[in-house]
Coordinates of C-alpha atoms and ligand atoms in Angstrom, one line a residue:
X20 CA 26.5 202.9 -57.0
X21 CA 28.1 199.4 -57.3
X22 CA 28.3 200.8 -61.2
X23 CA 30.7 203.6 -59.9
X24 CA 32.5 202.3 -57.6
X25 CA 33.8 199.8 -60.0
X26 CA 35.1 202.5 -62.1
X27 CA 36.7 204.3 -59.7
X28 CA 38.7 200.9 -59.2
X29 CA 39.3 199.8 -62.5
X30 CA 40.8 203.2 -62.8
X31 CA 42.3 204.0 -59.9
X32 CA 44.2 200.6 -58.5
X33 CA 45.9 200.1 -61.8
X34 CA 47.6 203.6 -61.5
X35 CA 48.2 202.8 -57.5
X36 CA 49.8 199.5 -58.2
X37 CA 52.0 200.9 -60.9
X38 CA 52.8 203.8 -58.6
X39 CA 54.6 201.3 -56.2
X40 CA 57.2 199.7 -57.9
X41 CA 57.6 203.9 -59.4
X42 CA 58.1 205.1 -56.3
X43 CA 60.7 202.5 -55.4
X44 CA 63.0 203.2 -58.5
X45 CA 62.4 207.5 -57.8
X46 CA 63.1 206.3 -53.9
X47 CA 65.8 204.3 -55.4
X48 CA 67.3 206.6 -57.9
X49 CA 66.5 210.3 -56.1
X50 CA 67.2 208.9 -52.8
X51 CA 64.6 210.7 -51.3
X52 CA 60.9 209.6 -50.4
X53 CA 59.7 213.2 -51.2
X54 CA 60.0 211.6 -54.7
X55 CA 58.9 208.2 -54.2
X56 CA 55.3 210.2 -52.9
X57 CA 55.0 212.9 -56.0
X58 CA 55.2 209.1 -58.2
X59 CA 52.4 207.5 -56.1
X60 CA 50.5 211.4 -56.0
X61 CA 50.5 211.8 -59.5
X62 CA 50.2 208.3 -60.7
X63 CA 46.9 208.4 -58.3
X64 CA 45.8 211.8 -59.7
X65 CA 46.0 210.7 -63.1
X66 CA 44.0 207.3 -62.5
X67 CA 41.6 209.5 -60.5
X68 CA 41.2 212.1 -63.3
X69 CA 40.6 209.2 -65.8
X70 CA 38.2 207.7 -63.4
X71 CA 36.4 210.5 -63.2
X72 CA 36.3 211.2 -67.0
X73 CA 35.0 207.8 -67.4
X74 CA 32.4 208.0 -65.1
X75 CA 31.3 210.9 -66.7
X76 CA 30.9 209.1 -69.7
X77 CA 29.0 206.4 -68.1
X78 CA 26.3 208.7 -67.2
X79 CA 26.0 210.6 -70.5
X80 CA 26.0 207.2 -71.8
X81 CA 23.3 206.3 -69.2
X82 CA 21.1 208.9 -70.0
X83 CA 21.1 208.8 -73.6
X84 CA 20.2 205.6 -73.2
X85 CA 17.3 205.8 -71.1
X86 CA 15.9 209.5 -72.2
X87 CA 15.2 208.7 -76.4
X88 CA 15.0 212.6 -76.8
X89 CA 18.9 213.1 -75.7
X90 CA 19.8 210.1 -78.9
X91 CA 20.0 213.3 -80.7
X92 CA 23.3 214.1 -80.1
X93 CA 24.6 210.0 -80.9
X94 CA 27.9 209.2 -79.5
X95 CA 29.2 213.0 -78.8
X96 CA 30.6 213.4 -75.8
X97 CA 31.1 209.6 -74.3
X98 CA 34.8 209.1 -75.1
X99 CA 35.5 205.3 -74.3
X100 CA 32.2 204.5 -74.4
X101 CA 31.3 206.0 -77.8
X102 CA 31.4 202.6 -80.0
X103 CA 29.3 200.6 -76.8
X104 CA 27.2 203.3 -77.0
X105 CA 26.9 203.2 -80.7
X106 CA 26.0 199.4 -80.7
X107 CA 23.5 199.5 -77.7
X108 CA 21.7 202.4 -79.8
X109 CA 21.4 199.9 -82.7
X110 CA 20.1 196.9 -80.2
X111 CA 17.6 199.4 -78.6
X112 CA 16.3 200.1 -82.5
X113 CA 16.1 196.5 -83.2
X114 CA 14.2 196.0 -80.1
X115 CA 11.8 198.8 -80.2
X116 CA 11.5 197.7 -84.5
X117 CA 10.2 194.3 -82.8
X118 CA 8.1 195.8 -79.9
X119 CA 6.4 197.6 -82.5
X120 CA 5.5 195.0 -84.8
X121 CA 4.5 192.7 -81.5
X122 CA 2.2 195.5 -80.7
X123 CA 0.8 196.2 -83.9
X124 CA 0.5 192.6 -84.3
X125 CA -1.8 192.3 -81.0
X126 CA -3.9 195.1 -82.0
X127 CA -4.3 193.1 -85.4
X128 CA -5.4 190.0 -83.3
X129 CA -7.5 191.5 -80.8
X130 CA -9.0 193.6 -84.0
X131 CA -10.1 190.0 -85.3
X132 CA -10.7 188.5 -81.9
X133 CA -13.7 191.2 -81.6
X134 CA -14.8 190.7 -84.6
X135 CA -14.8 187.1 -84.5
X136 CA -16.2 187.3 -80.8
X137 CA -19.7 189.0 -82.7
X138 CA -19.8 186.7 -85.5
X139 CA -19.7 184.0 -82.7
X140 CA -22.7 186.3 -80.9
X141 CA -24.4 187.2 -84.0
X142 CA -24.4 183.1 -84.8
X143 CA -25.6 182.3 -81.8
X144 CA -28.1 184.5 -81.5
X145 CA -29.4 183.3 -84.9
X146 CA -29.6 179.7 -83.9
X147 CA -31.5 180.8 -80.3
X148 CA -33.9 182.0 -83.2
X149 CA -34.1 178.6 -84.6
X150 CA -37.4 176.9 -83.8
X151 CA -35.8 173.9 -84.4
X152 CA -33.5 172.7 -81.8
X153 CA -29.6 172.6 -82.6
X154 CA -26.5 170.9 -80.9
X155 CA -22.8 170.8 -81.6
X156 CA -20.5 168.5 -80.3
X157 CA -16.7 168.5 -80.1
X158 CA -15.1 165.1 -81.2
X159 CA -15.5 163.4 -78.1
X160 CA -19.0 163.8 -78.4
X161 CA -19.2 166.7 -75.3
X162 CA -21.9 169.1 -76.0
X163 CA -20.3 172.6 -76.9
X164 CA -23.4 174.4 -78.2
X165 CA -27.3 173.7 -77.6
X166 CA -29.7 176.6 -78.6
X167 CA -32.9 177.1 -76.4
X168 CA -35.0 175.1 -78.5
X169 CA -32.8 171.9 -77.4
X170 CA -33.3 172.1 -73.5
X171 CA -36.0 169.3 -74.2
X172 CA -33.0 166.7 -75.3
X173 CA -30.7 167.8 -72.7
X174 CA -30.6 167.0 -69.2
X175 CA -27.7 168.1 -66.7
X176 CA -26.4 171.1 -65.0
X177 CA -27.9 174.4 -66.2
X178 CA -24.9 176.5 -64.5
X179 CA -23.0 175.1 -67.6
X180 CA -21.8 171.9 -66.1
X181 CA -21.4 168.7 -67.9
X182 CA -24.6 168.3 -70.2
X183 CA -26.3 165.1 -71.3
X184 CA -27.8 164.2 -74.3
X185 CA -30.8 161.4 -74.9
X186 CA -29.2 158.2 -75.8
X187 CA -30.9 158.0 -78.9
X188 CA -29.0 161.7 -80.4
X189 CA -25.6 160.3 -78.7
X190 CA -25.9 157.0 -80.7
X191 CA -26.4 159.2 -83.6
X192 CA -23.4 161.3 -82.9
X193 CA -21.5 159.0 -82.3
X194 CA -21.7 156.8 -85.4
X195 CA -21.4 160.4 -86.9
X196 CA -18.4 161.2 -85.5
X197 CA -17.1 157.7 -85.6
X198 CA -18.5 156.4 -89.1
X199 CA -16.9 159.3 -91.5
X200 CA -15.7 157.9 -94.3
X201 CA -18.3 157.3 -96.4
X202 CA -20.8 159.9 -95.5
X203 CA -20.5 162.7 -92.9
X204 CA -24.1 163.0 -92.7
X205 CA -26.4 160.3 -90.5
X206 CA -30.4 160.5 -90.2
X207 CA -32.4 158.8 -87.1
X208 CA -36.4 158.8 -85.9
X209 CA -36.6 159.0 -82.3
X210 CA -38.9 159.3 -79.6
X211 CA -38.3 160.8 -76.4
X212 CA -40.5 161.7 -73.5
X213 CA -39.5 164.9 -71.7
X214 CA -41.3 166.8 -68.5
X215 CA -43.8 168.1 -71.3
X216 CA -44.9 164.4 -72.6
X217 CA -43.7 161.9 -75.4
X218 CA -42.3 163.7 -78.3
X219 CA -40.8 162.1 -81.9
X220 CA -37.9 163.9 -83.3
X221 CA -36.2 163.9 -86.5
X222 CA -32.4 164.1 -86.2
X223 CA -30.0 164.8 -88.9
X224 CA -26.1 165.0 -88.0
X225 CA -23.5 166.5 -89.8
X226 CA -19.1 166.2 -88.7
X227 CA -17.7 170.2 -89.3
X228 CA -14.8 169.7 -90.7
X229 CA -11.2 171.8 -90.7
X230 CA -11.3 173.2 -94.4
X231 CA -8.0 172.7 -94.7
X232 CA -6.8 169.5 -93.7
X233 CA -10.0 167.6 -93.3
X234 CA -9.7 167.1 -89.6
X235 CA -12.9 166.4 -87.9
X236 CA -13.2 169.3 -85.8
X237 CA -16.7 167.6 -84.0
X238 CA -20.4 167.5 -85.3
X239 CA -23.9 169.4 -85.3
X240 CA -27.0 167.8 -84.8
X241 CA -30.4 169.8 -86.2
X242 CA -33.7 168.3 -85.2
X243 CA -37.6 168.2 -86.4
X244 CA -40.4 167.8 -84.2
X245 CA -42.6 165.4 -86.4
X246 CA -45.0 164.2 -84.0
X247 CA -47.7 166.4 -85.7
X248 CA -46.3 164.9 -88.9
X249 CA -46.8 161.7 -87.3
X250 CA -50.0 162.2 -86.3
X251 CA -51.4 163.5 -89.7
X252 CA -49.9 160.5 -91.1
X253 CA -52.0 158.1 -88.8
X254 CA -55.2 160.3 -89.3
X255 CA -54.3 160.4 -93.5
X256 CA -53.9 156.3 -92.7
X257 CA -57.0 155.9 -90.1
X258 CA -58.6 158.3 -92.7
X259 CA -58.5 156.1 -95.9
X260 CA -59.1 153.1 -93.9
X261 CA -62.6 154.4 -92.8
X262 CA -63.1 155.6 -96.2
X263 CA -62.5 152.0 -97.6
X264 CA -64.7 150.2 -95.4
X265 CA -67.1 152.6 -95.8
X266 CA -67.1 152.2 -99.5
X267 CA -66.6 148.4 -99.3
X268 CA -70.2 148.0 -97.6
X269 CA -72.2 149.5 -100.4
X270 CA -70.3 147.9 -102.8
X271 CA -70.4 144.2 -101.7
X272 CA -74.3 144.7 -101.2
X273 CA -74.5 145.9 -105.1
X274 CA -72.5 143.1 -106.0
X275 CA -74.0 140.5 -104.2
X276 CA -77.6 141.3 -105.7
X277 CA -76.1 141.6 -109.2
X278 CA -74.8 138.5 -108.9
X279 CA -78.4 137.1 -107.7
X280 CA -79.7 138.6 -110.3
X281 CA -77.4 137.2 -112.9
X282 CA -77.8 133.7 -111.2
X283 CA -81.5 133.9 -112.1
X284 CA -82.2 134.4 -108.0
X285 CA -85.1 136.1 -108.6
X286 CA -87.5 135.7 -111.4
X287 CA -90.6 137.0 -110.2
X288 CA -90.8 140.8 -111.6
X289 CA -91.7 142.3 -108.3
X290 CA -89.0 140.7 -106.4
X291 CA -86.2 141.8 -109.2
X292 CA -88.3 145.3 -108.3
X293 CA -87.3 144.7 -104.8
X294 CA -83.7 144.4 -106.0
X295 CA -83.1 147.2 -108.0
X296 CA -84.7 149.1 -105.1
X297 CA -82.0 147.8 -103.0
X298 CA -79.3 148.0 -105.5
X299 CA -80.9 152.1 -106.1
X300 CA -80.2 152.5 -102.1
X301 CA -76.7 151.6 -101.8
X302 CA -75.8 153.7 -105.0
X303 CA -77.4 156.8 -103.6
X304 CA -75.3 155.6 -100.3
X305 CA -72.0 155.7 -102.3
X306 CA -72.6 159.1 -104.3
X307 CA -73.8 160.5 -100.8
X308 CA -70.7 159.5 -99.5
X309 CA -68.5 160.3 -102.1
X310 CA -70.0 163.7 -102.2
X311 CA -69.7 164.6 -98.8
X312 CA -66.3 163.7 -98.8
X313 CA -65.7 166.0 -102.0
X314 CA -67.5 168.7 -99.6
X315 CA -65.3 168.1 -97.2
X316 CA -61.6 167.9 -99.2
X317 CA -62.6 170.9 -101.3
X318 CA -63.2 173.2 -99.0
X319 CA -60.2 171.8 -96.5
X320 CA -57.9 172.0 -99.3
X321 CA -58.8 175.7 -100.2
X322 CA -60.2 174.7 -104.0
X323 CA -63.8 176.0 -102.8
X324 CA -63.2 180.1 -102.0
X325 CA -64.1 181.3 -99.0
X326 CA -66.1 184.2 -99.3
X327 CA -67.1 185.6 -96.2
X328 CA -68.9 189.2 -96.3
X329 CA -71.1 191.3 -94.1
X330 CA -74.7 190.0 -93.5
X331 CA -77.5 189.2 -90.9
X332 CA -77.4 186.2 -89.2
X333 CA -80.8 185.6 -89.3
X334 CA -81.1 186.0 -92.7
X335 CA -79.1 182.7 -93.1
X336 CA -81.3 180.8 -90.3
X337 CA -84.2 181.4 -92.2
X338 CA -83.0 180.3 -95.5
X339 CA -81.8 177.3 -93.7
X340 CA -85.2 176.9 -91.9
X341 CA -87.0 176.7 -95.5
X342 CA -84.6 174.3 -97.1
X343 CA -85.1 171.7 -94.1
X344 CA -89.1 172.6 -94.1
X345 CA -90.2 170.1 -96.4
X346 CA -88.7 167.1 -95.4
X347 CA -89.5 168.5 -91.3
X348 CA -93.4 167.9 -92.9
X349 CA -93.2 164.8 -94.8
X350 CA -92.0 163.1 -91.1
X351 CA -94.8 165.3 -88.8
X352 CA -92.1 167.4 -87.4
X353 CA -92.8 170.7 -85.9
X354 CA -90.1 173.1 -87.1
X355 CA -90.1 176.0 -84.5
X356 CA -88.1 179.1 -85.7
X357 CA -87.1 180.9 -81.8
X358 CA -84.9 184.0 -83.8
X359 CA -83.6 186.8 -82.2
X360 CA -85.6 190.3 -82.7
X361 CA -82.4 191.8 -82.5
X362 CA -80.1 192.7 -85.5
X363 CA -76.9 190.0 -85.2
X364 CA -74.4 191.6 -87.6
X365 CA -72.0 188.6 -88.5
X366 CA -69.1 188.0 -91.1
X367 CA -69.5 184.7 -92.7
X368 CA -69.3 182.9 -95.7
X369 CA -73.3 183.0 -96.5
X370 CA -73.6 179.0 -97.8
X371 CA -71.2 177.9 -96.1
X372 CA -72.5 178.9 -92.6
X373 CA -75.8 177.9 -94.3
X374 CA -75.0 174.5 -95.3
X375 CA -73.9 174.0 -91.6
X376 CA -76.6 175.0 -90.4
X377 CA -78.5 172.5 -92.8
X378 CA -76.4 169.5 -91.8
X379 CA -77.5 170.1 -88.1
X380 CA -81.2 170.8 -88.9
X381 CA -81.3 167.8 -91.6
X382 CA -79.3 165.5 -88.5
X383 CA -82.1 167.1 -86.3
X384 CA -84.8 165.8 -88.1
X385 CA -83.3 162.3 -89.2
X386 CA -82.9 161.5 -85.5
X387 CA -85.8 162.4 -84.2
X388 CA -89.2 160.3 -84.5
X389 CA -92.4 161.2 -86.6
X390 CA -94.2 163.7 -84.1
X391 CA -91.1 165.9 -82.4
X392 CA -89.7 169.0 -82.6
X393 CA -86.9 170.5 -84.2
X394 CA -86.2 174.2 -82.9
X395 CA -83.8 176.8 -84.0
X396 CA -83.0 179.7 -81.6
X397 CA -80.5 182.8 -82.1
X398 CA -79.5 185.0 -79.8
X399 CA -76.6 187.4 -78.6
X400 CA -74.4 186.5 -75.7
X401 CA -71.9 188.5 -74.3
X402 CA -70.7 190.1 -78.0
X403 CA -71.2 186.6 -79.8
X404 CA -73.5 185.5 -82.1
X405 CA -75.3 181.8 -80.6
X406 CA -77.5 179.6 -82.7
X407 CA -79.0 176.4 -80.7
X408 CA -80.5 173.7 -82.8
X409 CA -82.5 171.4 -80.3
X410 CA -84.6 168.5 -81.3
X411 CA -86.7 166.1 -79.4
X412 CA -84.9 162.8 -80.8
X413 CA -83.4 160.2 -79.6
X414 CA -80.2 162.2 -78.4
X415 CA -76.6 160.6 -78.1
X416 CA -75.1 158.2 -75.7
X417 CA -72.7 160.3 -73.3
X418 CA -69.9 158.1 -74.7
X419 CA -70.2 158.8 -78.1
X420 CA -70.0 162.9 -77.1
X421 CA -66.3 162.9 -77.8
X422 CA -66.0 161.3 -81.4
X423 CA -69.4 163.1 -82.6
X424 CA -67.3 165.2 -85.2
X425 CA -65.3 163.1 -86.0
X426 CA -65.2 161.8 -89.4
X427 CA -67.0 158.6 -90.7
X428 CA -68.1 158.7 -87.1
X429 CA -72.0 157.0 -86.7
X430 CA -73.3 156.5 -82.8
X431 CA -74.0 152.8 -83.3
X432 CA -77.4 153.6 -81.6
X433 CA -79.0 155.8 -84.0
X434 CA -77.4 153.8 -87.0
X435 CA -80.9 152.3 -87.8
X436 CA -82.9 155.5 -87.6
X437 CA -81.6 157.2 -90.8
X438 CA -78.8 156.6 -93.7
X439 CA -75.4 158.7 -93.5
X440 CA -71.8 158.8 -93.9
X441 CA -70.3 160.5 -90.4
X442 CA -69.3 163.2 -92.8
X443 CA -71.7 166.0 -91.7
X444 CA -70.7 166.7 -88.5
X445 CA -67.1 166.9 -89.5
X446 CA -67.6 169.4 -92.0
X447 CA -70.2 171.6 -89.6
X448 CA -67.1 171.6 -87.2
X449 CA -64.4 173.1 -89.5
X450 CA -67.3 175.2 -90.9
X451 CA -68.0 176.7 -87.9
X452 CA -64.4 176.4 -86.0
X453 CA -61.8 176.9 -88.7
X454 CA -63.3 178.8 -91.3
X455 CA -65.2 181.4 -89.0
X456 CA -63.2 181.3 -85.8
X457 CA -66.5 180.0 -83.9
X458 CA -67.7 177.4 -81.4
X459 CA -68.9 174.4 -81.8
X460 CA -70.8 172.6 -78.4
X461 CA -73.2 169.6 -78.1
X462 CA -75.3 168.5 -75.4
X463 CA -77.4 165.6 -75.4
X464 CA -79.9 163.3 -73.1
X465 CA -81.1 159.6 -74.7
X466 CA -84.9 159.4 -75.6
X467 CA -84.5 163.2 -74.8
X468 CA -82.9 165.1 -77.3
X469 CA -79.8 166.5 -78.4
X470 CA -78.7 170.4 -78.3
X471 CA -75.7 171.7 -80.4
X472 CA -75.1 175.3 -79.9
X473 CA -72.4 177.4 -82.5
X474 CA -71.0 180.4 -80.7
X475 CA -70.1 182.9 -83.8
X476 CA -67.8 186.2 -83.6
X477 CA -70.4 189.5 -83.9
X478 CA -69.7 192.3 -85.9
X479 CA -69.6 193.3 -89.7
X480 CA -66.1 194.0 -91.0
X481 CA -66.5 196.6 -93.8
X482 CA -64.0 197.3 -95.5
X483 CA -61.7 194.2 -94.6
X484 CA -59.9 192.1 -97.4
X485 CA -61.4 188.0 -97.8
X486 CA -59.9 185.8 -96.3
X487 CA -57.4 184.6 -99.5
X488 CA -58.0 180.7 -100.6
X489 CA -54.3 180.5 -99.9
X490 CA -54.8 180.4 -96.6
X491 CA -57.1 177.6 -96.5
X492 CA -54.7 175.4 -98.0
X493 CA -52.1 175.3 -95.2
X494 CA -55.0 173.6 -93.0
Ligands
ADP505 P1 -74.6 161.2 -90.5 O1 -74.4 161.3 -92.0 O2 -74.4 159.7 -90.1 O3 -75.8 161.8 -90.0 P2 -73.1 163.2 -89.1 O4 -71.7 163.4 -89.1 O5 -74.0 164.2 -89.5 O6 -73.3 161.9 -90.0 O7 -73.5 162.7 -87.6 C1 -72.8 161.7 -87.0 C2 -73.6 160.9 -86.1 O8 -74.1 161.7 -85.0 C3 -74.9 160.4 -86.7 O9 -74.7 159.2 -87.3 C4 -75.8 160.3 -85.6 O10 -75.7 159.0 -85.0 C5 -75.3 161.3 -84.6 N1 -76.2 162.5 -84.6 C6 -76.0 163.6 -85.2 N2 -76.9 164.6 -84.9 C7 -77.8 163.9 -84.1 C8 -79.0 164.3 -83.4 N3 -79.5 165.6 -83.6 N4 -79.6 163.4 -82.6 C9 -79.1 162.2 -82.4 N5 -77.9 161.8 -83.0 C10 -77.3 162.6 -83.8

C-alpha cells in the first residue's frame, strides 16, 4: 500500500508541479484559464497514466519475484523495472545457490552426527561390557565417562551430578594429566574400601590425545581388581613358608645325628642302630612329605588327568576298606563296613575318589587308639551320594575345625599320636569339592571321635565327554 502510494507520487506531483508554472505561461499567453486547466489536466493525466504503467510493472515485477514458476517469462513485460528485475533474479539465484549448499551441508552434518551419535552408543555399550571398570576424564580431571563396572570408585550424585573419584585414582590422574612429557601413561596399586568391603585395584592411566596437534584432550583410567591376585600371592608366599619349615625339621634332625655320628658320639653298635633308626624316620618323613605335595601340585595343576567315568559307589568304598584293612588290624581296630544295599550310581574319577577316601580312613585309624572303631557308611540322601567315615579317636579341638583342610595344617593335639604332613586333608578337599563338585563336612567331639561326611552328586553320565585336563589347570 505504502509501496503504491509512493508511485502514484513520484509520478504524479512531478507532472502537477510542472503543470503550474505551464498553466501560467498558457494563462499568460492564451489569456484564458480554459487553457491554463487543459495544461494542469493533461500534465496530470499523463503523470497518472505513467503512474499507473509503473505500478503495473511493480506488481508483475512483484510476482515474478515471489511465484519462481512465473521467472519463466524474465524481464518481459516490466518496462522500467526490467534491468532491477534482471539483477534481483541474479541475487535470488545466488541466494538460493547458497541455501542449497547450507542445506545439503546440514544433511551432510547431521548424516555424520548420527553416525557418530552410534559409534559413541556402540562404544559405550562395549565398555558397560567391560568387567573391568573404566573412567575418562576431561583435562581438568572432571569425570566424563564411568562404565558400570566403576560405581565402586565413584561416589556422588547418580542423577549425573558432579562425580567423585577415590583420592588415590585422582592422584593418579592428575600426575597423568599433569606429568605428560615424558610418558603419557602412569601405573598405581591402591586399596579402597567400598559398601562391599576392602578391595585392591590396579590402575593404569592413559592422556587421549588430539591426533592432530597433540593437545591433551583429557585421560582414561582402566582398572584390575587384584585382590584375588593378592591373595594367591600371600597363600603362594604362606605356602612355601610352611613348606620350608616343614622341610627344615627333618633335615636339621638328619644333620644333627650325622654330625654325632661323625663326631664319634656313639660308638656302641646298638646305639649307632638307634641312630640310623632315627635318621631312617625323618627320611621317610621328608619323601612322605615331598610326595604328598607332588600329589597335591599334580593333580591341581592338571598334569595328573582326570578321568571320571560311570561306576558304583560302593565299589570304591570297598576297595578303599581293603587297602586300610591291614594296618586297621595291626593297631586292634575294628573296621566296620555300614554300605548302602542300594545301587549309588556316581561319576567320579575311580582312584582319585579312592585315594580320598583312603586319606580319611588311614587319618581315621592313625588318630584313634589301639581298641576303637573305624566305620564307613553310604547312603542316599535327598539325590546325593553321602559317605560318613566315623572313628572313635581322639577327635579335634572345636578350634582347630576351621583350618582342618588346610594345608601343612596338624591340630597340635593329636601331633604326638601319628607322623604326617597336613597334606591329606587338603588334597581329600579339592578331591572331593573341585574335582567332583561334592561336599566336604567334619564333625568332631575330643576323646569322642571325629565324623567327616562327603556329600557326592548321583547319577551316571553316559555318554558325556571327560572333563578335559585343560580345565584343571586354570584352578
Ligand atoms: P596328617 O598327615 O597330619 O594326618 P591331614 O591333612 O590328613 O594330615 O590331617 C590334618 C590333621 O587333622 C592331622 O594332623 C590330625 O591332627 C587331624 N585329623 C585328621 N583326621 C583326624 C581324625 N580322624 N581324628 C582326629 N584328628 C584328625
Amino acid at each position: 500500500m505504502h509501496r503504491e502510494r509512493s508511485i502514484w507520487l513520484w509520478l504524479c506531483v512531478p507532472p502537477l508541479v510542472a503543470s503550474v508554472p505551464g498553466a501560467l505561461v498558457a494563462w499568460w499567453s492564451a489569456g484564458g484559464v480554459a487553457a491554463a486547466i487543459c495544461v494542469v489536466v493533461s500534465c496530470l493525466g499523463g503523470g497518472a497514466l505513467a503512474a499507473w504503467e509503473a505500478r503495473r510493472h511493480a506488481r508483475i515485477c512483484e510476482a515474478r519475484l515471489q511465484r519462481p514458476e512465473l521467472r519463466i517469462n524474465g524481464t518481459q513485460g516490466t518496462g522500467l523495472y526490467a534491468g532491477l528485475l534482471e539483477e534481483a533474479f541474479g541475487i535470488f539465484e545466488r541466494l538460493e545457490a547458497e541455501n542449497r549448499r547450507a542445506r545439503e551441508e546440514r544433511t551432510t552434518l547431521e548424516a555424520r552426527g548420527q553416525v557418530r551419535q552410534r559409534e559413541a552408543q556402540r562404544l559405550e555399550a562395549a565398555l558397560g561390557c567391560v568387567e573391568q571398570p573404566v573412567l575418562i576424564v576431561d583435562p581438568r580431571g572432571q569425570v566424563c565417562y564411568r562404565n558400570a563396572a566403576a560405581a565402586p570408585l565413584v561416589t556422588g550424585a547418580p542423577d549425573g551430578g558432579a562425580v567423585e573419584l577415590v583420592p588415590a585414582l585422582v592422584e593418579l590422574l592428575h600426575e597423568t594429566l599433569t606429568r605428560n612429557v615424558a610418558t603419557n601413561r602412569r601405573a598405581a596399586e591402591f586399596e579402597h574400601e567400598p559398601a562391599g568391603g576392602p578391595r585392591a585395584w590396579e590402575a593404569t592411566a592413559v592422556t587421549i590425545q588430539d591426533p592432530q596437534d597433540r593437545r591433551v584432550l583429557g585421560a582414561v583410567a582402566v582398572l584390575r581388581d587384584i585382590a584375588e591376585q593378592k591373595q594367591a600371592n600371600t597363600r603362594h608366599a604362606e605356602f612355601v613358608s610352611s613348606v620350608c619349615h616343614e622341610l627344615k625339621t627333618p633335615m636339621a634332625g638328619i644333620r644333627a645325628y650325622a654330625e654325632m655320628l661323625r663326631d664319634g658320639d656313639f660308638n656302641e653298635p646298638a646305639e649307632q642302630q638307634e641312630v640310623y633308626g632315627f635318621i631312617e624316620q625323618q627320611v621317610d618323613r621328608l619323601t612322605r612329605l615331598v610326595d604328598n605335595m607332588l600329589n597335591l601340585a599334580r593333580i591341581e595343576s592338571g598334569v595328573i588327568e582326570v578321568k571320571r567315568e560311570d561306576c558304583e559307589l560302593n565299589d570304591i568304598l570297598r576297595k578303599a576298606l581293603d587297602t586300610i584293612a591291614p594296618t586297621a588290624s595291626e593297631k586292634s581296630i575294628r573296621l566296620v563296613p555300614e554300605l548302602s544295599e542300594l545301587y549309588l550310581p556316581v561319576h567320579p574319577d575311580r582312584d582319585l575318589l579312592g585315594q580320598a577316601i583312603i586319606n580319611l580312613l588311614s587319618n581315621a585309624v592313625k588318630y584313634t587308639p589301639a581298641g576303637g572303631e573305624v566305620r564307613l557308611r553310604s547312603r542316599m540322601d535327598e539325590g546325593r551320594a553321602v559317605i560318613e567315615v566315623r572313628d572313635t579317636g581322639m577327635g579335634i579341638p572345636a578350634e582347630s575345625l576351621p583350618r582342618i583342610f588346610d594345608r601343612f595344617y596338624r591340630v597340635p593335639r593329636n601331633n604326638q599320636a601319628a607322623a604326617g604332613t597336613g597334606l591329606g586333608l587338603a588334597l581329600v578337599h579339592y578331591i572331593v569339592t573341585e574335582l567332583h563338585g561334592g561336599a566336604i563336612a567334619v564333625d568332631s567331639a575330643l576323646d569322642e571321635g571325629t565324623c567327616f561326611t562327603l556329600t557326592l552328586p548321583l547319577g551316571h553320565r553316559n555318554g558325556q565327554r571327560r572333563k578335559p585336563a585343560a580345565r584343571l589347570c586354570a584352578v
